[in-house]
Short mmCIF file of C-alpha atoms in Angstrom, two decimals:
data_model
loop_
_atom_site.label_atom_id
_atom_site.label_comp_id
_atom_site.label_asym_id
_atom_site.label_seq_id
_atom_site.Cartn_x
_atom_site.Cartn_y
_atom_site.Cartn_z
CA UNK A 253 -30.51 -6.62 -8.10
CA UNK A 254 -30.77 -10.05 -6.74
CA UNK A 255 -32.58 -11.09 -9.76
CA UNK A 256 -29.62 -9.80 -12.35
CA UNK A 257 -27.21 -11.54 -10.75
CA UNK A 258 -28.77 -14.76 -11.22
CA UNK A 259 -29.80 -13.91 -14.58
CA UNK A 260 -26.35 -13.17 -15.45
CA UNK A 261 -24.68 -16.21 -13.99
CA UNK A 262 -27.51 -18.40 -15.09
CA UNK A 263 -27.26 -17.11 -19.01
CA UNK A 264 -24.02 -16.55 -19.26
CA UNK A 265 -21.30 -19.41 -20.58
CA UNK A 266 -20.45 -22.17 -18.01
CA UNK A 267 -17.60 -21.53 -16.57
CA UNK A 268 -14.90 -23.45 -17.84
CA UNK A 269 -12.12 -24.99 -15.07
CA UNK A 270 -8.40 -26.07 -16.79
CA UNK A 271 -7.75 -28.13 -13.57
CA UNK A 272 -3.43 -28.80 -13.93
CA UNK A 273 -1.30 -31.24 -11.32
CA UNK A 274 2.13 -29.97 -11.08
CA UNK A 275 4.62 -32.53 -10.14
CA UNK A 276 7.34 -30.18 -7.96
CA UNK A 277 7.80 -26.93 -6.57
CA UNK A 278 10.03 -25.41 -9.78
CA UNK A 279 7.09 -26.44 -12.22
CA UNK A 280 4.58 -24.63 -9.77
CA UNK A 281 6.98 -20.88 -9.92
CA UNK A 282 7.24 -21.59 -13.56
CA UNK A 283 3.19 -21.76 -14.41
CA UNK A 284 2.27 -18.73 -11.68
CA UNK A 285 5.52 -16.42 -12.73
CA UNK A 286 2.97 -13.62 -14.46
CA UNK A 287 -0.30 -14.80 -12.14
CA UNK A 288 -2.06 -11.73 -10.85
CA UNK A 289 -3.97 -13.01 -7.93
CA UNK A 290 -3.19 -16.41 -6.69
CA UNK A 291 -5.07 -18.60 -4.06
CA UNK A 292 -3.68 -21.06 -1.90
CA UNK A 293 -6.07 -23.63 0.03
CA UNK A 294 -4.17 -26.48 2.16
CA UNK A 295 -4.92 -28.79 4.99
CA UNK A 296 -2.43 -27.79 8.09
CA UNK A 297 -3.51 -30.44 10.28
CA UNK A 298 -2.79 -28.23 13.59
CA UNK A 299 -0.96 -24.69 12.35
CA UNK A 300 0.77 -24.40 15.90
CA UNK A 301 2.35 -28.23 15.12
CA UNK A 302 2.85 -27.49 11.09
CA UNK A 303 3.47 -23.60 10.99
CA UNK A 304 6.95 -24.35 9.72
CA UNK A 305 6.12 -26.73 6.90
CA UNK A 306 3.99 -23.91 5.89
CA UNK A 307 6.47 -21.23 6.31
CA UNK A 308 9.11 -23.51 3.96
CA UNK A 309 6.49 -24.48 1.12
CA UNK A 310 5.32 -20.20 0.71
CA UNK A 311 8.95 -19.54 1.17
CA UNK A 312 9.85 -21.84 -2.14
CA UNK A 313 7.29 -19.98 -4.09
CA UNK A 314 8.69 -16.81 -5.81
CA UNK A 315 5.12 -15.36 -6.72
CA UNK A 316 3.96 -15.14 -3.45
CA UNK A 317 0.05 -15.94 -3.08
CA UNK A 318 -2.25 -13.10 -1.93
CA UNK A 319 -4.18 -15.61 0.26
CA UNK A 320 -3.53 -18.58 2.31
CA UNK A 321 -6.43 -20.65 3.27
CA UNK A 322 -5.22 -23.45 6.55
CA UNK A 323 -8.40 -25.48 7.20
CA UNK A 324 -8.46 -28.63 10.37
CA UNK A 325 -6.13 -25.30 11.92
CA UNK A 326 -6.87 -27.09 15.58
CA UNK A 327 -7.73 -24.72 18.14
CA UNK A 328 -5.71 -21.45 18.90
CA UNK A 329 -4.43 -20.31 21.44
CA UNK A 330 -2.89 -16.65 20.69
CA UNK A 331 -3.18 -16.41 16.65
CA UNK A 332 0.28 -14.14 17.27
CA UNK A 333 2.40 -17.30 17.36
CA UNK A 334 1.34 -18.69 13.96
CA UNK A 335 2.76 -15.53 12.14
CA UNK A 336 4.02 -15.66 7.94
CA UNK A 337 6.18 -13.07 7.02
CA UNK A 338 4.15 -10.88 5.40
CA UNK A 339 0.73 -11.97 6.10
CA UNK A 340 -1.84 -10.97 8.44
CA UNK A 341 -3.62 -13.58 10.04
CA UNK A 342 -7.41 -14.32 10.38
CA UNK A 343 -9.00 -17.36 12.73
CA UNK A 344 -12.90 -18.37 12.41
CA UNK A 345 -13.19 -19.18 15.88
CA UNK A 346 -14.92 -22.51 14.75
CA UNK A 347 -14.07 -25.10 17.79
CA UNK A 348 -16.57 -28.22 17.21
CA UNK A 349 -13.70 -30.33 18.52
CA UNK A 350 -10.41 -29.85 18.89
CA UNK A 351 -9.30 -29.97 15.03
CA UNK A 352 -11.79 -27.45 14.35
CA UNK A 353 -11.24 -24.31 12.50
CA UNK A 354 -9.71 -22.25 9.65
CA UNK A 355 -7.08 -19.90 9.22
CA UNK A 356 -6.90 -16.86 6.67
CA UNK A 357 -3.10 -15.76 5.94
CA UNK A 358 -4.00 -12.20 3.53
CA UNK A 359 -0.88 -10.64 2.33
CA UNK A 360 -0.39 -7.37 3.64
CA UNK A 361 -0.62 -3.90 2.01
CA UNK A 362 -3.98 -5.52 0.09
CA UNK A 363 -7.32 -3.60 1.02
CA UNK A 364 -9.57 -6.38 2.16
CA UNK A 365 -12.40 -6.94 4.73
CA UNK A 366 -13.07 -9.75 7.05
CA UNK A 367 -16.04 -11.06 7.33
CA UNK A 368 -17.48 -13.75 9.84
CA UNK A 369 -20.38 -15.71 8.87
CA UNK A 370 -22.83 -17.99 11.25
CA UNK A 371 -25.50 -20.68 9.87
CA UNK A 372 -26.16 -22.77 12.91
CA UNK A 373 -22.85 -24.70 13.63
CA UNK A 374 -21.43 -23.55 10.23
CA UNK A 375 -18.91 -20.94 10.71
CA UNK A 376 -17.64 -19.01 7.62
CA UNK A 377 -14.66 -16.91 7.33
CA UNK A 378 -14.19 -14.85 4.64
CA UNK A 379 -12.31 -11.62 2.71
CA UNK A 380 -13.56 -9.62 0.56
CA UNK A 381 -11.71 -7.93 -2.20
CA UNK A 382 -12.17 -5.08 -5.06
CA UNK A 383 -10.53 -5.69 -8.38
CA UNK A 384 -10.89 -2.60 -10.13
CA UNK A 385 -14.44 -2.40 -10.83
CA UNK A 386 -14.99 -6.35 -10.08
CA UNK A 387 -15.84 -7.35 -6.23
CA UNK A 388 -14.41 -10.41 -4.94
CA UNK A 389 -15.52 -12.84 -2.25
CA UNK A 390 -13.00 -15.78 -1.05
CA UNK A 391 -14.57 -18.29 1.69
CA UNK A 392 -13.13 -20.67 4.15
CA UNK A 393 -14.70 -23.70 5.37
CA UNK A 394 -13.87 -27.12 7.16
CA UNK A 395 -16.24 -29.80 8.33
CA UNK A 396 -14.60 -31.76 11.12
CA UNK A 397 -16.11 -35.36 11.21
CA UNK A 398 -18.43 -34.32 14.36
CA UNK A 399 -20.31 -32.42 11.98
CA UNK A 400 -22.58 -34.68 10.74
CA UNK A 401 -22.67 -34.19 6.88
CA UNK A 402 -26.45 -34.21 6.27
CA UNK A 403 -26.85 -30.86 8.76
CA UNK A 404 -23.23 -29.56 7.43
CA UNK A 405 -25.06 -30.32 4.05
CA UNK A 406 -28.04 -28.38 5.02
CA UNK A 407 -26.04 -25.18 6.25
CA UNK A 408 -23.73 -24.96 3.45
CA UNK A 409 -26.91 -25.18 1.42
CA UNK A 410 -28.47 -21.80 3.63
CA UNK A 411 -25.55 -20.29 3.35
CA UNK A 412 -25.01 -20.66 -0.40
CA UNK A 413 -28.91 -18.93 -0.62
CA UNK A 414 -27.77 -15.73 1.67
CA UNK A 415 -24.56 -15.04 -0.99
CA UNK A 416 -26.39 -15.52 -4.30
CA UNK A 417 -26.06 -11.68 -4.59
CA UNK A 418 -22.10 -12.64 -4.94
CA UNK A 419 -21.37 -12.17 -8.92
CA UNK A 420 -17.45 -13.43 -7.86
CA UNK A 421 -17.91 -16.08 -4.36
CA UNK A 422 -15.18 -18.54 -4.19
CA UNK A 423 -15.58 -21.06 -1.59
CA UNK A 424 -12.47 -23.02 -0.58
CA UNK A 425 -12.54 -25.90 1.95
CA UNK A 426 -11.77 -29.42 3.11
CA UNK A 427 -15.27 -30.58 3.22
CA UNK A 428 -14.67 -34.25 4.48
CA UNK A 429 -16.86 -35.11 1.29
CA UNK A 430 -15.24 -37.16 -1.38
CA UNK A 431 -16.29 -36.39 -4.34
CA UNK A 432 -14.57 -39.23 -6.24
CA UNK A 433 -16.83 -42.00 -4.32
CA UNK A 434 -19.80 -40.11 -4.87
CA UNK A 435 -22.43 -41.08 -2.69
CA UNK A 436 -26.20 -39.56 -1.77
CA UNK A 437 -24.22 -37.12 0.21
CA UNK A 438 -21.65 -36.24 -1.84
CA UNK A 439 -24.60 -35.87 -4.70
CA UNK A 440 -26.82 -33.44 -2.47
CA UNK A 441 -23.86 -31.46 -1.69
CA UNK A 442 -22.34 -31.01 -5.36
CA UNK A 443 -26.40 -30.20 -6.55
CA UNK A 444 -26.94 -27.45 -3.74
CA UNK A 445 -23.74 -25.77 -5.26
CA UNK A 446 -24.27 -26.37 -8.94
CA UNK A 447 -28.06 -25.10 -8.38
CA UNK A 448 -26.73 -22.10 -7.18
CA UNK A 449 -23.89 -21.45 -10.13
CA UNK A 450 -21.00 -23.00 -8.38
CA UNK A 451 -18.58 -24.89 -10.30
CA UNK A 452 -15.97 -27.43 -8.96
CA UNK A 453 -12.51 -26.94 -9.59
CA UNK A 454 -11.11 -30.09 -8.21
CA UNK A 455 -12.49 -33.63 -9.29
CA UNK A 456 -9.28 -35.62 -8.68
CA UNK A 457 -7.71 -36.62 -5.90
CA UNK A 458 -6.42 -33.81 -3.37
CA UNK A 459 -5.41 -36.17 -0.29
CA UNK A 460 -3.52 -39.05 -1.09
CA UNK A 461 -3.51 -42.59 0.73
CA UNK A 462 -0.75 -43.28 3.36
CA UNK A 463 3.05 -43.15 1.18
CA UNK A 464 1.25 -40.91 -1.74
CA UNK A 465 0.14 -44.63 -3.74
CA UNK A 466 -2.80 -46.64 -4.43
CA UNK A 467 -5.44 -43.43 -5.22
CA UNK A 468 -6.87 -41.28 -2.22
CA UNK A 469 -9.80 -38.88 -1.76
CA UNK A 470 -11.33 -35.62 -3.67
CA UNK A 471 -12.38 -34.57 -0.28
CA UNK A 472 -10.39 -30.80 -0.16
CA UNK A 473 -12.11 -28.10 -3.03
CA UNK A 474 -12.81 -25.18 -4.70
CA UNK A 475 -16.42 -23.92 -5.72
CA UNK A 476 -17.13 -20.51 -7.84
CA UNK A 477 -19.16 -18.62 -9.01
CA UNK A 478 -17.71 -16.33 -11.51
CA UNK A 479 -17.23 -14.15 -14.10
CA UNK A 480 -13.43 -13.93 -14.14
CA UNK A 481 -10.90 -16.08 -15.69
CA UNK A 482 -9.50 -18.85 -13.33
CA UNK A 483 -7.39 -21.53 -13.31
CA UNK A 484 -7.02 -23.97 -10.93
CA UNK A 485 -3.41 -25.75 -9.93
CA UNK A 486 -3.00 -28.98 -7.77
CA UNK A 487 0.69 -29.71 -6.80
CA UNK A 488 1.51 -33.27 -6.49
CA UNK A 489 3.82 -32.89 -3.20
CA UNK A 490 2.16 -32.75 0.52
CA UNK A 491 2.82 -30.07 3.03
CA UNK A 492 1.07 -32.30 5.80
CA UNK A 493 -1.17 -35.24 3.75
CA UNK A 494 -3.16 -33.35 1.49
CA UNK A 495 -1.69 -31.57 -1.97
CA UNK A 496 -1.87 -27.86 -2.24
CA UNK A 497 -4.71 -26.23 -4.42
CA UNK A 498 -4.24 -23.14 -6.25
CA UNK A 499 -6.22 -20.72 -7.77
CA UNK A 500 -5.34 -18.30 -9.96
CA UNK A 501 -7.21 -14.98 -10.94
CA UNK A 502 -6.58 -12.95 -14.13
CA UNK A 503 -7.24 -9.50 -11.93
CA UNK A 504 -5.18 -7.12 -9.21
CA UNK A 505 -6.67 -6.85 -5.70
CA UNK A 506 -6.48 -3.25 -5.62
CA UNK A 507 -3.86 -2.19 -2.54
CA UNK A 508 -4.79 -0.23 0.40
CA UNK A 509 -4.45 3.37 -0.84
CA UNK A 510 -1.93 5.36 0.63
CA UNK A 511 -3.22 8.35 2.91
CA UNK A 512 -2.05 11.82 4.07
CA UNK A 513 -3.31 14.58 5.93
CA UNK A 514 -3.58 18.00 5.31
CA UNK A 515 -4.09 20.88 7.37
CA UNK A 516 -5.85 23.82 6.94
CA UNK A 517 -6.83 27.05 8.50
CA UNK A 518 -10.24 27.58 8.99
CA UNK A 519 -10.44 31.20 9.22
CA UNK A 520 -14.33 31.16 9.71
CA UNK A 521 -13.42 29.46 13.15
CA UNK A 522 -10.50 31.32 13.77
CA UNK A 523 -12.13 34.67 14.03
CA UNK A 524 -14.94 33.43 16.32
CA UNK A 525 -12.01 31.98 18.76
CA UNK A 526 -10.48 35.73 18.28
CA UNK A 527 -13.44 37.36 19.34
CA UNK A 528 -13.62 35.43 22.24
CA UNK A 529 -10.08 35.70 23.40
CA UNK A 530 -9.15 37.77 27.00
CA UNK A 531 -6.87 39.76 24.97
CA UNK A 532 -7.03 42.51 27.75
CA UNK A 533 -5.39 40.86 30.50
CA UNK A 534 -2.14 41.47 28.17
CA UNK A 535 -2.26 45.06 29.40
CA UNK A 536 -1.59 44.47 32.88
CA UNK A 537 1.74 42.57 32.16
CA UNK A 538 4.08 44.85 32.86
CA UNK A 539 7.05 43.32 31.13
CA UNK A 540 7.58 43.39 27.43
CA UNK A 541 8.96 40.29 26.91
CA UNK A 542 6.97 38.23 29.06
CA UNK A 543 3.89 40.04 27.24
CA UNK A 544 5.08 39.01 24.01
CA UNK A 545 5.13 35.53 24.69
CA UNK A 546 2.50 35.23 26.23
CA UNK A 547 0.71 36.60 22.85
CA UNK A 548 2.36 34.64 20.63
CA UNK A 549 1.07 31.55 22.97
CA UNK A 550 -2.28 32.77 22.35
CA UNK A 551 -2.14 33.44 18.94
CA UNK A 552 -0.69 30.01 18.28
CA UNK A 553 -3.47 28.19 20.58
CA UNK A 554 -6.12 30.00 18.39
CA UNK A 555 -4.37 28.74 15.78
CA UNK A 556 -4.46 25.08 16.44
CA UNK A 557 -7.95 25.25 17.66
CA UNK A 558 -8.77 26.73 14.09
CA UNK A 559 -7.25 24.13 11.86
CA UNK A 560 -9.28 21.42 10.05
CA UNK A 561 -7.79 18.34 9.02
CA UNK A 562 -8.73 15.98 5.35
CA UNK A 563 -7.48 12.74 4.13
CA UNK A 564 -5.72 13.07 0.45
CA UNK A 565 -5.49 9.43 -0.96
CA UNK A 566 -2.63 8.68 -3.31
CA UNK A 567 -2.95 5.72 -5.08
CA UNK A 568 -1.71 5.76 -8.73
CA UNK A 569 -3.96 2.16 -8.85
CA UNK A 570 -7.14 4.56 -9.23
CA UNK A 571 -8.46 4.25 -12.38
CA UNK A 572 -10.00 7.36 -14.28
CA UNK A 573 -13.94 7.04 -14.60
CA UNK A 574 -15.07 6.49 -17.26
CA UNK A 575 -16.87 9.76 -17.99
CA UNK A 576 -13.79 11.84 -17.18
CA UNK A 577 -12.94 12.13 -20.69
CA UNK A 578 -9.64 13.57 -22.23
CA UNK A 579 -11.56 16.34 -23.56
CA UNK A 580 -13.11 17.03 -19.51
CA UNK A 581 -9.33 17.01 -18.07
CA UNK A 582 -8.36 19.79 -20.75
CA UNK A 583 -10.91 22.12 -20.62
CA UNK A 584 -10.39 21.60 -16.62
CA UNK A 585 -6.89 22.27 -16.41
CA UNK A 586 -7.23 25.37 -18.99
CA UNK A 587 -9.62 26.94 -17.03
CA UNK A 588 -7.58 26.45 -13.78
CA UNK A 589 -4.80 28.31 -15.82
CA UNK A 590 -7.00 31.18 -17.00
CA UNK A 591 -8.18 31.81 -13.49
CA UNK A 592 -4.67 31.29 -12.00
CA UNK A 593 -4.14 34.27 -14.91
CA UNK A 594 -6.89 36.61 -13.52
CA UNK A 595 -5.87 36.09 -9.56
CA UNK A 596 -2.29 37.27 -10.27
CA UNK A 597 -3.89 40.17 -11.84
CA UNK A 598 -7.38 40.97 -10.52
CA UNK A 599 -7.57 44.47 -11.98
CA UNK A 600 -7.23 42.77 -15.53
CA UNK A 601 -11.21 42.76 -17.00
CA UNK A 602 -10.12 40.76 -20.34
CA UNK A 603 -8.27 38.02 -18.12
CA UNK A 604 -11.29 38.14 -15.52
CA UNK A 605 -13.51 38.09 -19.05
CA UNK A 606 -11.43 34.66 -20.62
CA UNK A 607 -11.83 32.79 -17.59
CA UNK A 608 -15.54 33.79 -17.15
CA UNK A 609 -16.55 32.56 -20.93
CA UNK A 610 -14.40 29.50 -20.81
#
């Protein structure tokens, strides 16, 4: 399977990146208005000192993002206190030093899974996603600068091998790599990635030098490998001293489906409780009443012992397979009917006879 993947990524068309910079916040609502799945990636620089600037620059989007991505999140101390409205919130537990780590923000109601990853000192956070029939993986990485870049190099590198199964892997990070001033470094680390079908979605700068002038560093990024169509956004306006980077995907994360329970009576069960019941000691209760109740408390206990219980998903995001043809659901549904037909009358030998040849 491993094998097709590759084969697939490594035949297929490159993967072309329209990489925008968007000037203000009204430009940025404008371009993601109809956006299906949109990807934010921004340095907090501490999310217990910055939560706020955070809060106000999601607030001012109206197409809210489906993930948040705070790398150099400093160490935390009781995630609870760094809460968006509307988000739940995800730490990698990555604490090199004390500006270590990375913070996932995934908008509730979306079915997702968490996933921790470990290579060495490289600590991965990531959620996965389903897209209809499409699987998506979104990544989170920062390399504080007491991770020395030729073993950060190395890791990312192992790491990149264990997720070349990924047909959809998007990597997001501040990688304290600039890939403007490319040097050996910066050259080993963009090879490892393009070796492995990654593709850069940033080349220009992403944090600015001090007062936003005089050019800055491509050191904050995007790499994917993927089928889908993308677009990447950069947003020319800090929320601490990098810009923003978006990412937008042309699919819905399918929602977490909504579930209810059923009861039923499992009358299998309920007859072996029966037959195990002291129903004699109702005889020597002399009163009536008392004797009543005291079988109708039985009956009912038997009852709730009995029942079974099953999960009925409704989710109108379910899409039909593909073999369930139109022709299937009719001949389905008419032969419900016909046997509906015969149950209501079981004596009936030409209703029991349609429903038998249908």
């Amino acid at each position: 399977m491993a094998d097709s993947v590759e084969e697939d990524l490594a035949n297929g068309e490159d993967l072309f990146v329209e990489e925008l910079e968007i000037t203000d916040v009204q430009s940025v609502n404008k371009e993601l208005t109809n956006k299906k799945c949109i990807i934010v990636s921004v340095n907090i620089r501490s999310l217990n000192a910055n939560i706020d600037k955070l809060n106000v620059f999601i607030n001012s989007l109206d197409n809210k993002p489906s993930v948040i991505i705070c790398t150099e999140s400093w160490n935390l101390h009781g995630l609870a206190i760094c809460n968006l409205n509307g988000y739940d919130s995800y730490f990698n537990e990555s604490k090199i030093n004390k500006a270590d780590g990375v913070v996932f923000f995934v908008k509730k109601g979306l079915n997702n899974e968490i996933t921790h990853e470990t290579v060495e000192n490289l600590k991965v956070i990531s959620c996965l996603f389903t897209c209809g029939s499409e699987k998506i993986k979104i990544s989170g990485v920062y390399r504080c600068h007491d991770y020395k870049k030729e073993i950060f190099i190395k890791n990312v590198l192992s790491y990149l091998i264990l997720n070349k199964r990924f047909r959809n892997h998007y990597i997001f990070g501040d990688f304290n790599i600039d890939m403007i001033n490319t040097d050996e470094d910066a050259q080993n680390f963009l090879y490892n990635f393009l070796e492995y079908h990654y593709t850069s979605f940033f080349q220009k700068i992403t944090r600015p030098n001090d007062n936003n002038v005089n050019g800055g560093t491509c050191i904050d990024n995007c790499f994917a490998k993927t089928t889908l169509t993308c677009k990447s956004y950069k947003i020319n306006q800090v929320v601490c001293d990098h810009f923003p980077l978006f990412i937008t995907i042309d699919k819905n994360i399918d929602n977490i489906p909504h579930v209810t329970q059923d009861k039923f009576l499992n009358y299998k069960k309920l007859n072996k409780l029966a037959q195990i019941q002291l129903w004699h000691k109702l005889l020597s209760i002399q009163d009536p009443d008392m004797a009543t109740n005291v079988l109708i408390d039985m009956i009912k206990t038997i009852t709730v012992k009995a029942q079974t219980k099953k999960n009925r998903f409704k989710d109108k995001n379910i899409a039909r397979k593909n073999w369930i043809t139109q022709g299937i659901v009719i001949s389905c549904n008419t032969k419900e009917i016909l046997y509906n037909m015969w149950k209501a009358n079981p004596e009936n030998t030409i209703l029991r006879q349609n429903f038998k040849n249908m």
